[in-house]
Amino acid sequence: MPMQSPFSFLDGLRERLPAPPQPPQWLVHEVQHRLVLFLNHVLMQESEAMARLARQSGRTAQVQWRGFHIGLQITPAGLLDLAPVGATPSLRVEVTEASALALASGVLRGDKPTVRIEGDVQLAGEINWVVEHVRWDVEDDLARLVGDAPAHTLARLAQGVAEALQRFAPAARQRPDGAPHRF
C-alpha cells in the first residue's frame, strides 16, 4: 500500500471551496484603466512597437486568465485603450495555466505562459512581436524618481530577489513524492 502524505486532504481543496466574491465593477474598471496606462508607458519607449500596432488600429484583443479578462483596442497612435463594452474582439488570448503560483514562477524564470489563441493571425503576430521585443526599463523609470545611483542599487537588489525566487519556486512546488503541487 503506497504511503500517503498527511496533507493529502489539501489536494483539490481549491475546487471544493466556494468561489471568492467578485470585486465591484468600478474597481475592475479602475484596475484595467491603470494597466492600460502602464502598458502605454512601456510602449511609448519603443517607437517600432507603436508603429507595428498603429497598422492594426481599431482592432481589439481580449485577454483572459481564469475569471479575469480585459478587452484592449489599438489606437491610431499605436497605443492601447480599453475596448468598448460589447465589442467583438478580433483576437482572443486565453492564458491556460490555472495555478497563480505556477504562472508567477514561470514569468519569474522568463518563460512565456501557455496560451490559446483564436482570431486574427496578423494581429496575433504583431502582439507576439511586441511581447518578444518590448521590455520595461525599470531602472530608467526609478532613476527619474531617485537618481541614477540609487536606481541602479534598487534594480540590482530586485534582480537578486527575483533570482532567489526563481531558485525557490521550483523547490516549493515539489511534494515529498516528487510530484508537483497543484495550487
mmCIF file with all atom_site columns, C-alpha atoms in Angstrom:
data_model
loop_
_atom_site.group_PDB
_atom_site.id
_atom_site.type_symbol
_atom_site.label_atom_id
_atom_site.label_alt_id
_atom_site.label_comp_id
_atom_site.label_asym_id
_atom_site.label_entity_id
_atom_site.label_seq_id
_atom_site.pdbx_PDB_ins_code
_atom_site.Cartn_x
_atom_site.Cartn_y
_atom_site.Cartn_z
_atom_site.occupancy
_atom_site.B_iso_or_equiv
_atom_site.pdbx_formal_charge
_atom_site.auth_seq_id
_atom_site.auth_comp_id
_atom_site.auth_asym_id
_atom_site.auth_atom_id
_atom_site.pdbx_PDB_model_num
ATOM 1   C CA . MET A 1 1   ? 0.000   0.000  0.000   1.00 0.00 ? 1   MET A CA 1
ATOM 2   C CA . PRO A 1 2   ? 1.554   3.366  -1.038  1.00 0.00 ? 2   PRO A CA 1
ATOM 3   C CA . MET A 1 3   ? 2.230   5.824  1.721   1.00 0.00 ? 3   MET A CA 1
ATOM 4   C CA . GLN A 1 4   ? 0.018   8.927  1.643   1.00 0.00 ? 4   GLN A CA 1
ATOM 5   C CA . SER A 1 5   ? 1.041   12.365 2.716   1.00 0.00 ? 5   SER A CA 1
ATOM 6   C CA . PRO A 1 6   ? -0.606  13.588 5.919   1.00 0.00 ? 6   PRO A CA 1
ATOM 7   C CA . PHE A 1 7   ? -1.628  16.625 3.888   1.00 0.00 ? 7   PHE A CA 1
ATOM 8   C CA . SER A 1 8   ? -3.368  14.688 1.098   1.00 0.00 ? 8   SER A CA 1
ATOM 9   C CA . PHE A 1 9   ? -6.677  16.235 2.184   1.00 0.00 ? 9   PHE A CA 1
ATOM 10  C CA . LEU A 1 10  ? -5.378  19.517 0.685   1.00 0.00 ? 10  LEU A CA 1
ATOM 11  C CA . ASP A 1 11  ? -5.332  18.025 -2.830  1.00 0.00 ? 11  ASP A CA 1
ATOM 12  C CA . GLY A 1 12  ? -8.203  19.544 -4.767  1.00 0.00 ? 12  GLY A CA 1
ATOM 13  C CA . LEU A 1 13  ? -9.036  21.962 -1.943  1.00 0.00 ? 13  LEU A CA 1
ATOM 14  C CA . ARG A 1 14  ? -9.377  24.882 -4.340  1.00 0.00 ? 14  ARG A CA 1
ATOM 15  C CA . GLU A 1 15  ? -12.071 23.032 -6.314  1.00 0.00 ? 15  GLU A CA 1
ATOM 16  C CA . ARG A 1 16  ? -14.056 22.287 -3.134  1.00 0.00 ? 16  ARG A CA 1
ATOM 17  C CA . LEU A 1 17  ? -14.026 25.853 -1.809  1.00 0.00 ? 17  LEU A CA 1
ATOM 18  C CA . PRO A 1 18  ? -16.771 28.261 -2.811  1.00 0.00 ? 18  PRO A CA 1
ATOM 19  C CA . ALA A 1 19  ? -15.832 30.866 -5.393  1.00 0.00 ? 19  ALA A CA 1
ATOM 20  C CA . PRO A 1 20  ? -14.479 34.082 -3.869  1.00 0.00 ? 20  PRO A CA 1
ATOM 21  C CA . PRO A 1 21  ? -16.729 37.135 -4.105  1.00 0.00 ? 21  PRO A CA 1
ATOM 22  C CA . GLN A 1 22  ? -16.411 39.138 -7.286  1.00 0.00 ? 22  GLN A CA 1
ATOM 23  C CA . PRO A 1 23  ? -14.877 42.626 -6.965  1.00 0.00 ? 23  PRO A CA 1
ATOM 24  C CA . PRO A 1 24  ? -17.177 45.557 -7.737  1.00 0.00 ? 24  PRO A CA 1
ATOM 25  C CA . GLN A 1 25  ? -17.294 46.566 -11.390 1.00 0.00 ? 25  GLN A CA 1
ATOM 26  C CA . TRP A 1 26  ? -15.912 50.071 -10.675 1.00 0.00 ? 26  TRP A CA 1
ATOM 27  C CA . LEU A 1 27  ? -12.796 48.521 -9.103  1.00 0.00 ? 27  LEU A CA 1
ATOM 28  C CA . VAL A 1 28  ? -12.293 46.153 -12.042 1.00 0.00 ? 28  VAL A CA 1
ATOM 29  C CA . HIS A 1 29  ? -12.586 49.069 -14.476 1.00 0.00 ? 29  HIS A CA 1
ATOM 30  C CA . GLU A 1 30  ? -10.125 51.198 -12.468 1.00 0.00 ? 30  GLU A CA 1
ATOM 31  C CA . VAL A 1 31  ? -7.530  48.398 -12.316 1.00 0.00 ? 31  VAL A CA 1
ATOM 32  C CA . GLN A 1 32  ? -7.929  47.782 -16.052 1.00 0.00 ? 32  GLN A CA 1
ATOM 33  C CA . HIS A 1 33  ? -7.538  51.505 -16.754 1.00 0.00 ? 33  HIS A CA 1
ATOM 34  C CA . ARG A 1 34  ? -4.319  51.641 -14.673 1.00 0.00 ? 34  ARG A CA 1
ATOM 35  C CA . LEU A 1 35  ? -2.995  48.580 -16.522 1.00 0.00 ? 35  LEU A CA 1
ATOM 36  C CA . VAL A 1 36  ? -3.636  50.288 -19.879 1.00 0.00 ? 36  VAL A CA 1
ATOM 37  C CA . LEU A 1 37  ? -1.779  53.399 -18.668 1.00 0.00 ? 37  LEU A CA 1
ATOM 38  C CA . PHE A 1 38  ? 1.187   51.261 -17.617 1.00 0.00 ? 38  PHE A CA 1
ATOM 39  C CA . LEU A 1 39  ? 1.241   49.320 -20.912 1.00 0.00 ? 39  LEU A CA 1
ATOM 40  C CA . ASN A 1 40  ? 1.135   52.585 -22.880 1.00 0.00 ? 40  ASN A CA 1
ATOM 41  C CA . HIS A 1 41  ? 4.001   53.957 -20.774 1.00 0.00 ? 41  HIS A CA 1
ATOM 42  C CA . VAL A 1 42  ? 6.090   50.930 -21.743 1.00 0.00 ? 42  VAL A CA 1
ATOM 43  C CA . LEU A 1 43  ? 5.010   51.055 -25.411 1.00 0.00 ? 43  LEU A CA 1
ATOM 44  C CA . MET A 1 44  ? 5.931   54.750 -25.714 1.00 0.00 ? 44  MET A CA 1
ATOM 45  C CA . GLN A 1 45  ? 9.560   53.812 -25.041 1.00 0.00 ? 45  GLN A CA 1
ATOM 46  C CA . GLU A 1 46  ? 9.662   51.710 -28.241 1.00 0.00 ? 46  GLU A CA 1
ATOM 47  C CA . SER A 1 47  ? 8.672   53.515 -31.449 1.00 0.00 ? 47  SER A CA 1
ATOM 48  C CA . GLU A 1 48  ? 8.833   50.340 -33.584 1.00 0.00 ? 48  GLU A CA 1
ATOM 49  C CA . ALA A 1 49  ? 6.222   48.671 -31.353 1.00 0.00 ? 49  ALA A CA 1
ATOM 50  C CA . MET A 1 50  ? 3.935   51.680 -31.686 1.00 0.00 ? 50  MET A CA 1
ATOM 51  C CA . ALA A 1 51  ? 4.360   51.675 -35.490 1.00 0.00 ? 51  ALA A CA 1
ATOM 52  C CA . ARG A 1 52  ? 3.509   47.969 -35.679 1.00 0.00 ? 52  ARG A CA 1
ATOM 53  C CA . LEU A 1 53  ? 0.447   48.397 -33.502 1.00 0.00 ? 53  LEU A CA 1
ATOM 54  C CA . ALA A 1 54  ? -0.683  51.519 -35.410 1.00 0.00 ? 54  ALA A CA 1
ATOM 55  C CA . ARG A 1 55  ? -1.049  49.310 -38.510 1.00 0.00 ? 55  ARG A CA 1
ATOM 56  C CA . GLN A 1 56  ? -3.645  47.334 -36.508 1.00 0.00 ? 56  GLN A CA 1
ATOM 57  C CA . SER A 1 57  ? -5.586  50.456 -35.447 1.00 0.00 ? 57  SER A CA 1
ATOM 58  C CA . GLY A 1 58  ? -9.181  49.820 -34.385 1.00 0.00 ? 58  GLY A CA 1
ATOM 59  C CA . ARG A 1 59  ? -8.723  46.111 -33.809 1.00 0.00 ? 59  ARG A CA 1
ATOM 60  C CA . THR A 1 60  ? -9.427  44.643 -30.410 1.00 0.00 ? 60  THR A CA 1
ATOM 61  C CA . ALA A 1 61  ? -7.928  41.832 -28.378 1.00 0.00 ? 61  ALA A CA 1
ATOM 62  C CA . GLN A 1 62  ? -9.450  40.134 -25.366 1.00 0.00 ? 62  GLN A CA 1
ATOM 63  C CA . VAL A 1 63  ? -7.010  38.657 -22.859 1.00 0.00 ? 63  VAL A CA 1
ATOM 64  C CA . GLN A 1 64  ? -8.360  36.206 -20.305 1.00 0.00 ? 64  GLN A CA 1
ATOM 65  C CA . TRP A 1 65  ? -6.972  34.258 -17.354 1.00 0.00 ? 65  TRP A CA 1
ATOM 66  C CA . ARG A 1 66  ? -9.399  32.245 -15.262 1.00 0.00 ? 66  ARG A CA 1
ATOM 67  C CA . GLY A 1 67  ? -12.186 34.704 -14.331 1.00 0.00 ? 67  GLY A CA 1
ATOM 68  C CA . PHE A 1 68  ? -10.198 37.823 -15.201 1.00 0.00 ? 68  PHE A CA 1
ATOM 69  C CA . HIS A 1 69  ? -10.422 39.417 -18.633 1.00 0.00 ? 69  HIS A CA 1
ATOM 70  C CA . ILE A 1 70  ? -9.622  42.689 -20.329 1.00 0.00 ? 70  ILE A CA 1
ATOM 71  C CA . GLY A 1 71  ? -10.544 43.995 -23.762 1.00 0.00 ? 71  GLY A CA 1
ATOM 72  C CA . LEU A 1 72  ? -7.927  46.188 -25.426 1.00 0.00 ? 72  LEU A CA 1
ATOM 73  C CA . GLN A 1 73  ? -8.392  48.309 -28.530 1.00 0.00 ? 73  GLN A CA 1
ATOM 74  C CA . ILE A 1 74  ? -5.463  49.601 -30.568 1.00 0.00 ? 74  ILE A CA 1
ATOM 75  C CA . THR A 1 75  ? -5.487  53.353 -31.199 1.00 0.00 ? 75  THR A CA 1
ATOM 76  C CA . PRO A 1 76  ? -4.296  55.099 -34.389 1.00 0.00 ? 76  PRO A CA 1
ATOM 77  C CA . ALA A 1 77  ? -1.188  56.198 -32.427 1.00 0.00 ? 77  ALA A CA 1
ATOM 78  C CA . GLY A 1 78  ? -0.212  52.567 -31.797 1.00 0.00 ? 78  GLY A CA 1
ATOM 79  C CA . LEU A 1 79  ? -1.184  52.671 -28.132 1.00 0.00 ? 79  LEU A CA 1
ATOM 80  C CA . LEU A 1 80  ? -3.893  50.809 -26.227 1.00 0.00 ? 80  LEU A CA 1
ATOM 81  C CA . ASP A 1 81  ? -7.264  51.775 -24.850 1.00 0.00 ? 81  ASP A CA 1
ATOM 82  C CA . LEU A 1 82  ? -9.972  49.777 -23.121 1.00 0.00 ? 82  LEU A CA 1
ATOM 83  C CA . ALA A 1 83  ? -12.235 48.231 -25.743 1.00 0.00 ? 83  ALA A CA 1
ATOM 84  C CA . PRO A 1 84  ? -15.840 49.421 -25.717 1.00 0.00 ? 84  PRO A CA 1
ATOM 85  C CA . VAL A 1 85  ? -18.191 47.210 -23.715 1.00 0.00 ? 85  VAL A CA 1
ATOM 86  C CA . GLY A 1 86  ? -19.696 44.572 -26.000 1.00 0.00 ? 86  GLY A CA 1
ATOM 87  C CA . ALA A 1 87  ? -17.056 44.990 -28.731 1.00 0.00 ? 87  ALA A CA 1
ATOM 88  C CA . THR A 1 88  ? -16.368 41.789 -30.640 1.00 0.00 ? 88  THR A CA 1
ATOM 89  C CA . PRO A 1 89  ? -12.661 41.042 -30.279 1.00 0.00 ? 89  PRO A CA 1
ATOM 90  C CA . SER A 1 90  ? -10.554 40.455 -33.376 1.00 0.00 ? 90  SER A CA 1
ATOM 91  C CA . LEU A 1 91  ? -8.308  38.245 -31.259 1.00 0.00 ? 91  LEU A CA 1
ATOM 92  C CA . ARG A 1 92  ? -8.850  36.202 -28.104 1.00 0.00 ? 92  ARG A CA 1
ATOM 93  C CA . VAL A 1 93  ? -5.880  35.191 -25.959 1.00 0.00 ? 93  VAL A CA 1
ATOM 94  C CA . GLU A 1 94  ? -6.533  32.859 -23.036 1.00 0.00 ? 94  GLU A CA 1
ATOM 95  C CA . VAL A 1 95  ? -3.771  32.036 -20.553 1.00 0.00 ? 95  VAL A CA 1
ATOM 96  C CA . THR A 1 96  ? -4.307  28.332 -19.890 1.00 0.00 ? 96  THR A CA 1
ATOM 97  C CA . GLU A 1 97  ? -2.229  27.918 -16.708 1.00 0.00 ? 97  GLU A CA 1
ATOM 98  C CA . ALA A 1 98  ? -4.763  27.734 -13.865 1.00 0.00 ? 98  ALA A CA 1
ATOM 99  C CA . SER A 1 99  ? -2.285  27.981 -10.990 1.00 0.00 ? 99  SER A CA 1
ATOM 100 C CA . ALA A 1 100 ? -1.298  31.522 -9.998  1.00 0.00 ? 100 ALA A CA 1
ATOM 101 C CA . LEU A 1 101 ? 1.896   30.216 -8.374  1.00 0.00 ? 101 LEU A CA 1
ATOM 102 C CA . ALA A 1 102 ? 2.929   28.269 -11.472 1.00 0.00 ? 102 ALA A CA 1
ATOM 103 C CA . LEU A 1 103 ? 2.165   31.281 -13.662 1.00 0.00 ? 103 LEU A CA 1
ATOM 104 C CA . ALA A 1 104 ? 4.178   33.650 -11.444 1.00 0.00 ? 104 ALA A CA 1
ATOM 105 C CA . SER A 1 105 ? 7.147   31.297 -11.157 1.00 0.00 ? 105 SER A CA 1
ATOM 106 C CA . GLY A 1 106 ? 7.186   30.819 -14.924 1.00 0.00 ? 106 GLY A CA 1
ATOM 107 C CA . VAL A 1 107 ? 7.146   34.569 -15.510 1.00 0.00 ? 107 VAL A CA 1
ATOM 108 C CA . LEU A 1 108 ? 9.984   34.993 -12.983 1.00 0.00 ? 108 LEU A CA 1
ATOM 109 C CA . ARG A 1 109 ? 12.010  32.424 -14.947 1.00 0.00 ? 109 ARG A CA 1
ATOM 110 C CA . GLY A 1 110 ? 11.345  34.407 -18.116 1.00 0.00 ? 110 GLY A CA 1
ATOM 111 C CA . ASP A 1 111 ? 9.017   31.787 -19.594 1.00 0.00 ? 111 ASP A CA 1
ATOM 112 C CA . LYS A 1 112 ? 6.011   32.835 -21.608 1.00 0.00 ? 112 LYS A CA 1
ATOM 113 C CA . PRO A 1 113 ? 2.793   31.324 -20.286 1.00 0.00 ? 113 PRO A CA 1
ATOM 114 C CA . THR A 1 114 ? 0.948   28.765 -22.364 1.00 0.00 ? 114 THR A CA 1
ATOM 115 C CA . VAL A 1 115 ? -1.893  30.457 -24.215 1.00 0.00 ? 115 VAL A CA 1
ATOM 116 C CA . ARG A 1 116 ? -4.748  29.540 -26.506 1.00 0.00 ? 116 ARG A CA 1
ATOM 117 C CA . ILE A 1 117 ? -5.221  31.990 -29.379 1.00 0.00 ? 117 ILE A CA 1
ATOM 118 C CA . GLU A 1 118 ? -8.289  32.453 -31.582 1.00 0.00 ? 118 GLU A CA 1
ATOM 119 C CA . GLY A 1 119 ? -8.835  35.048 -34.258 1.00 0.00 ? 119 GLY A CA 1
ATOM 120 C CA . ASP A 1 120 ? -6.796  37.406 -36.414 1.00 0.00 ? 120 ASP A CA 1
ATOM 121 C CA . VAL A 1 121 ? -3.417  35.808 -37.157 1.00 0.00 ? 121 VAL A CA 1
ATOM 122 C CA . GLN A 1 122 ? -1.811  39.072 -38.308 1.00 0.00 ? 122 GLN A CA 1
ATOM 123 C CA . LEU A 1 123 ? -2.825  40.852 -35.086 1.00 0.00 ? 123 LEU A CA 1
ATOM 124 C CA . ALA A 1 124 ? -1.544  37.886 -33.078 1.00 0.00 ? 124 ALA A CA 1
ATOM 125 C CA . GLY A 1 125 ? 1.798   38.134 -34.895 1.00 0.00 ? 125 GLY A CA 1
ATOM 126 C CA . GLU A 1 126 ? 2.169   41.844 -34.151 1.00 0.00 ? 126 GLU A CA 1
ATOM 127 C CA . ILE A 1 127 ? 1.265   41.369 -30.484 1.00 0.00 ? 127 ILE A CA 1
ATOM 128 C CA . ASN A 1 128 ? 3.750   38.488 -30.270 1.00 0.00 ? 128 ASN A CA 1
ATOM 129 C CA . TRP A 1 129 ? 6.472   40.746 -31.712 1.00 0.00 ? 129 TRP A CA 1
ATOM 130 C CA . VAL A 1 130 ? 5.666   43.399 -29.091 1.00 0.00 ? 130 VAL A CA 1
ATOM 131 C CA . VAL A 1 131 ? 5.786   40.812 -26.289 1.00 0.00 ? 131 VAL A CA 1
ATOM 132 C CA . GLU A 1 132 ? 9.120   39.465 -27.564 1.00 0.00 ? 132 GLU A CA 1
ATOM 133 C CA . HIS A 1 133 ? 10.858  42.812 -28.103 1.00 0.00 ? 133 HIS A CA 1
ATOM 134 C CA . VAL A 1 134 ? 9.482   45.384 -25.668 1.00 0.00 ? 134 VAL A CA 1
ATOM 135 C CA . ARG A 1 135 ? 10.720  45.448 -22.072 1.00 0.00 ? 135 ARG A CA 1
ATOM 136 C CA . TRP A 1 136 ? 10.018  47.835 -19.242 1.00 0.00 ? 136 TRP A CA 1
ATOM 137 C CA . ASP A 1 137 ? 13.186  49.683 -18.266 1.00 0.00 ? 137 ASP A CA 1
ATOM 138 C CA . VAL A 1 138 ? 12.513  49.762 -14.529 1.00 0.00 ? 138 VAL A CA 1
ATOM 139 C CA . GLU A 1 139 ? 15.900  51.215 -13.707 1.00 0.00 ? 139 GLU A CA 1
ATOM 140 C CA . ASP A 1 140 ? 15.375  54.162 -16.063 1.00 0.00 ? 140 ASP A CA 1
ATOM 141 C CA . ASP A 1 141 ? 11.994  54.964 -14.500 1.00 0.00 ? 141 ASP A CA 1
ATOM 142 C CA . LEU A 1 142 ? 13.440  54.668 -10.988 1.00 0.00 ? 142 LEU A CA 1
ATOM 143 C CA . ALA A 1 143 ? 16.319  56.973 -11.959 1.00 0.00 ? 143 ALA A CA 1
ATOM 144 C CA . ARG A 1 144 ? 13.819  59.714 -12.808 1.00 0.00 ? 144 ARG A CA 1
ATOM 145 C CA . LEU A 1 145 ? 12.465  59.464 -9.249  1.00 0.00 ? 145 LEU A CA 1
ATOM 146 C CA . VAL A 1 146 ? 15.522  58.823 -7.072  1.00 0.00 ? 146 VAL A CA 1
ATOM 147 C CA . GLY A 1 147 ? 18.594  59.405 -9.261  1.00 0.00 ? 147 GLY A CA 1
ATOM 148 C CA . ASP A 1 148 ? 20.913  57.096 -11.169 1.00 0.00 ? 148 ASP A CA 1
ATOM 149 C CA . ALA A 1 149 ? 22.966  55.538 -8.347  1.00 0.00 ? 149 ALA A CA 1
ATOM 150 C CA . PRO A 1 150 ? 20.047  54.626 -6.037  1.00 0.00 ? 150 PRO A CA 1
ATOM 151 C CA . ALA A 1 151 ? 18.050  53.351 -9.039  1.00 0.00 ? 151 ALA A CA 1
ATOM 152 C CA . HIS A 1 152 ? 20.938  51.093 -10.066 1.00 0.00 ? 152 HIS A CA 1
ATOM 153 C CA . THR A 1 153 ? 21.235  49.759 -6.499  1.00 0.00 ? 153 THR A CA 1
ATOM 154 C CA . LEU A 1 154 ? 17.489  49.120 -6.243  1.00 0.00 ? 154 LEU A CA 1
ATOM 155 C CA . ALA A 1 155 ? 17.424  47.397 -9.646  1.00 0.00 ? 155 ALA A CA 1
ATOM 156 C CA . ARG A 1 156 ? 20.292  45.083 -8.661  1.00 0.00 ? 156 ARG A CA 1
ATOM 157 C CA . LEU A 1 157 ? 18.551  44.298 -5.369  1.00 0.00 ? 157 LEU A CA 1
ATOM 158 C CA . ALA A 1 158 ? 15.305  43.482 -7.183  1.00 0.00 ? 158 ALA A CA 1
ATOM 159 C CA . GLN A 1 159 ? 17.226  41.290 -9.643  1.00 0.00 ? 159 GLN A CA 1
ATOM 160 C CA . GLY A 1 160 ? 18.788  39.401 -6.724  1.00 0.00 ? 160 GLY A CA 1
ATOM 161 C CA . VAL A 1 161 ? 15.372  38.860 -5.131  1.00 0.00 ? 161 VAL A CA 1
ATOM 162 C CA . ALA A 1 162 ? 13.941  37.658 -8.454  1.00 0.00 ? 162 ALA A CA 1
ATOM 163 C CA . GLU A 1 163 ? 16.824  35.204 -8.902  1.00 0.00 ? 163 GLU A CA 1
ATOM 164 C CA . ALA A 1 164 ? 16.320  33.888 -5.361  1.00 0.00 ? 164 ALA A CA 1
ATOM 165 C CA . LEU A 1 165 ? 12.611  33.410 -6.042  1.00 0.00 ? 165 LEU A CA 1
ATOM 166 C CA . GLN A 1 166 ? 13.439  31.590 -9.272  1.00 0.00 ? 166 GLN A CA 1
ATOM 167 C CA . ARG A 1 167 ? 15.580  29.127 -7.331  1.00 0.00 ? 167 ARG A CA 1
ATOM 168 C CA . PHE A 1 168 ? 12.959  28.780 -4.584  1.00 0.00 ? 168 PHE A CA 1
ATOM 169 C CA . ALA A 1 169 ? 9.810   28.447 -6.710  1.00 0.00 ? 169 ALA A CA 1
ATOM 170 C CA . PRO A 1 170 ? 10.548  25.038 -8.296  1.00 0.00 ? 170 PRO A CA 1
ATOM 171 C CA . ALA A 1 171 ? 11.582  23.598 -4.904  1.00 0.00 ? 171 ALA A CA 1
ATOM 172 C CA . ALA A 1 172 ? 8.446   24.932 -3.194  1.00 0.00 ? 172 ALA A CA 1
ATOM 173 C CA . ARG A 1 173 ? 6.229   23.248 -5.775  1.00 0.00 ? 173 ARG A CA 1
ATOM 174 C CA . GLN A 1 174 ? 7.563   19.723 -5.140  1.00 0.00 ? 174 GLN A CA 1
ATOM 175 C CA . ARG A 1 175 ? 5.742   17.306 -2.840  1.00 0.00 ? 175 ARG A CA 1
ATOM 176 C CA . PRO A 1 176 ? 7.723   14.713 -0.874  1.00 0.00 ? 176 PRO A CA 1
ATOM 177 C CA . ASP A 1 177 ? 6.851   12.086 -3.508  1.00 0.00 ? 177 ASP A CA 1
ATOM 178 C CA . GLY A 1 178 ? 8.387   14.320 -6.223  1.00 0.00 ? 178 GLY A CA 1
ATOM 179 C CA . ALA A 1 179 ? 5.087   15.249 -7.870  1.00 0.00 ? 179 ALA A CA 1
ATOM 180 C CA . PRO A 1 180 ? 4.275   18.949 -8.272  1.00 0.00 ? 180 PRO A CA 1
ATOM 181 C CA . HIS A 1 181 ? 1.735   20.621 -6.008  1.00 0.00 ? 181 HIS A CA 1
ATOM 182 C CA . ARG A 1 182 ? -1.357  21.994 -7.722  1.00 0.00 ? 182 ARG A CA 1
ATOM 183 C CA . PHE A 1 183 ? -2.281  25.303 -6.125  1.00 0.00 ? 183 PHE A CA 1
#
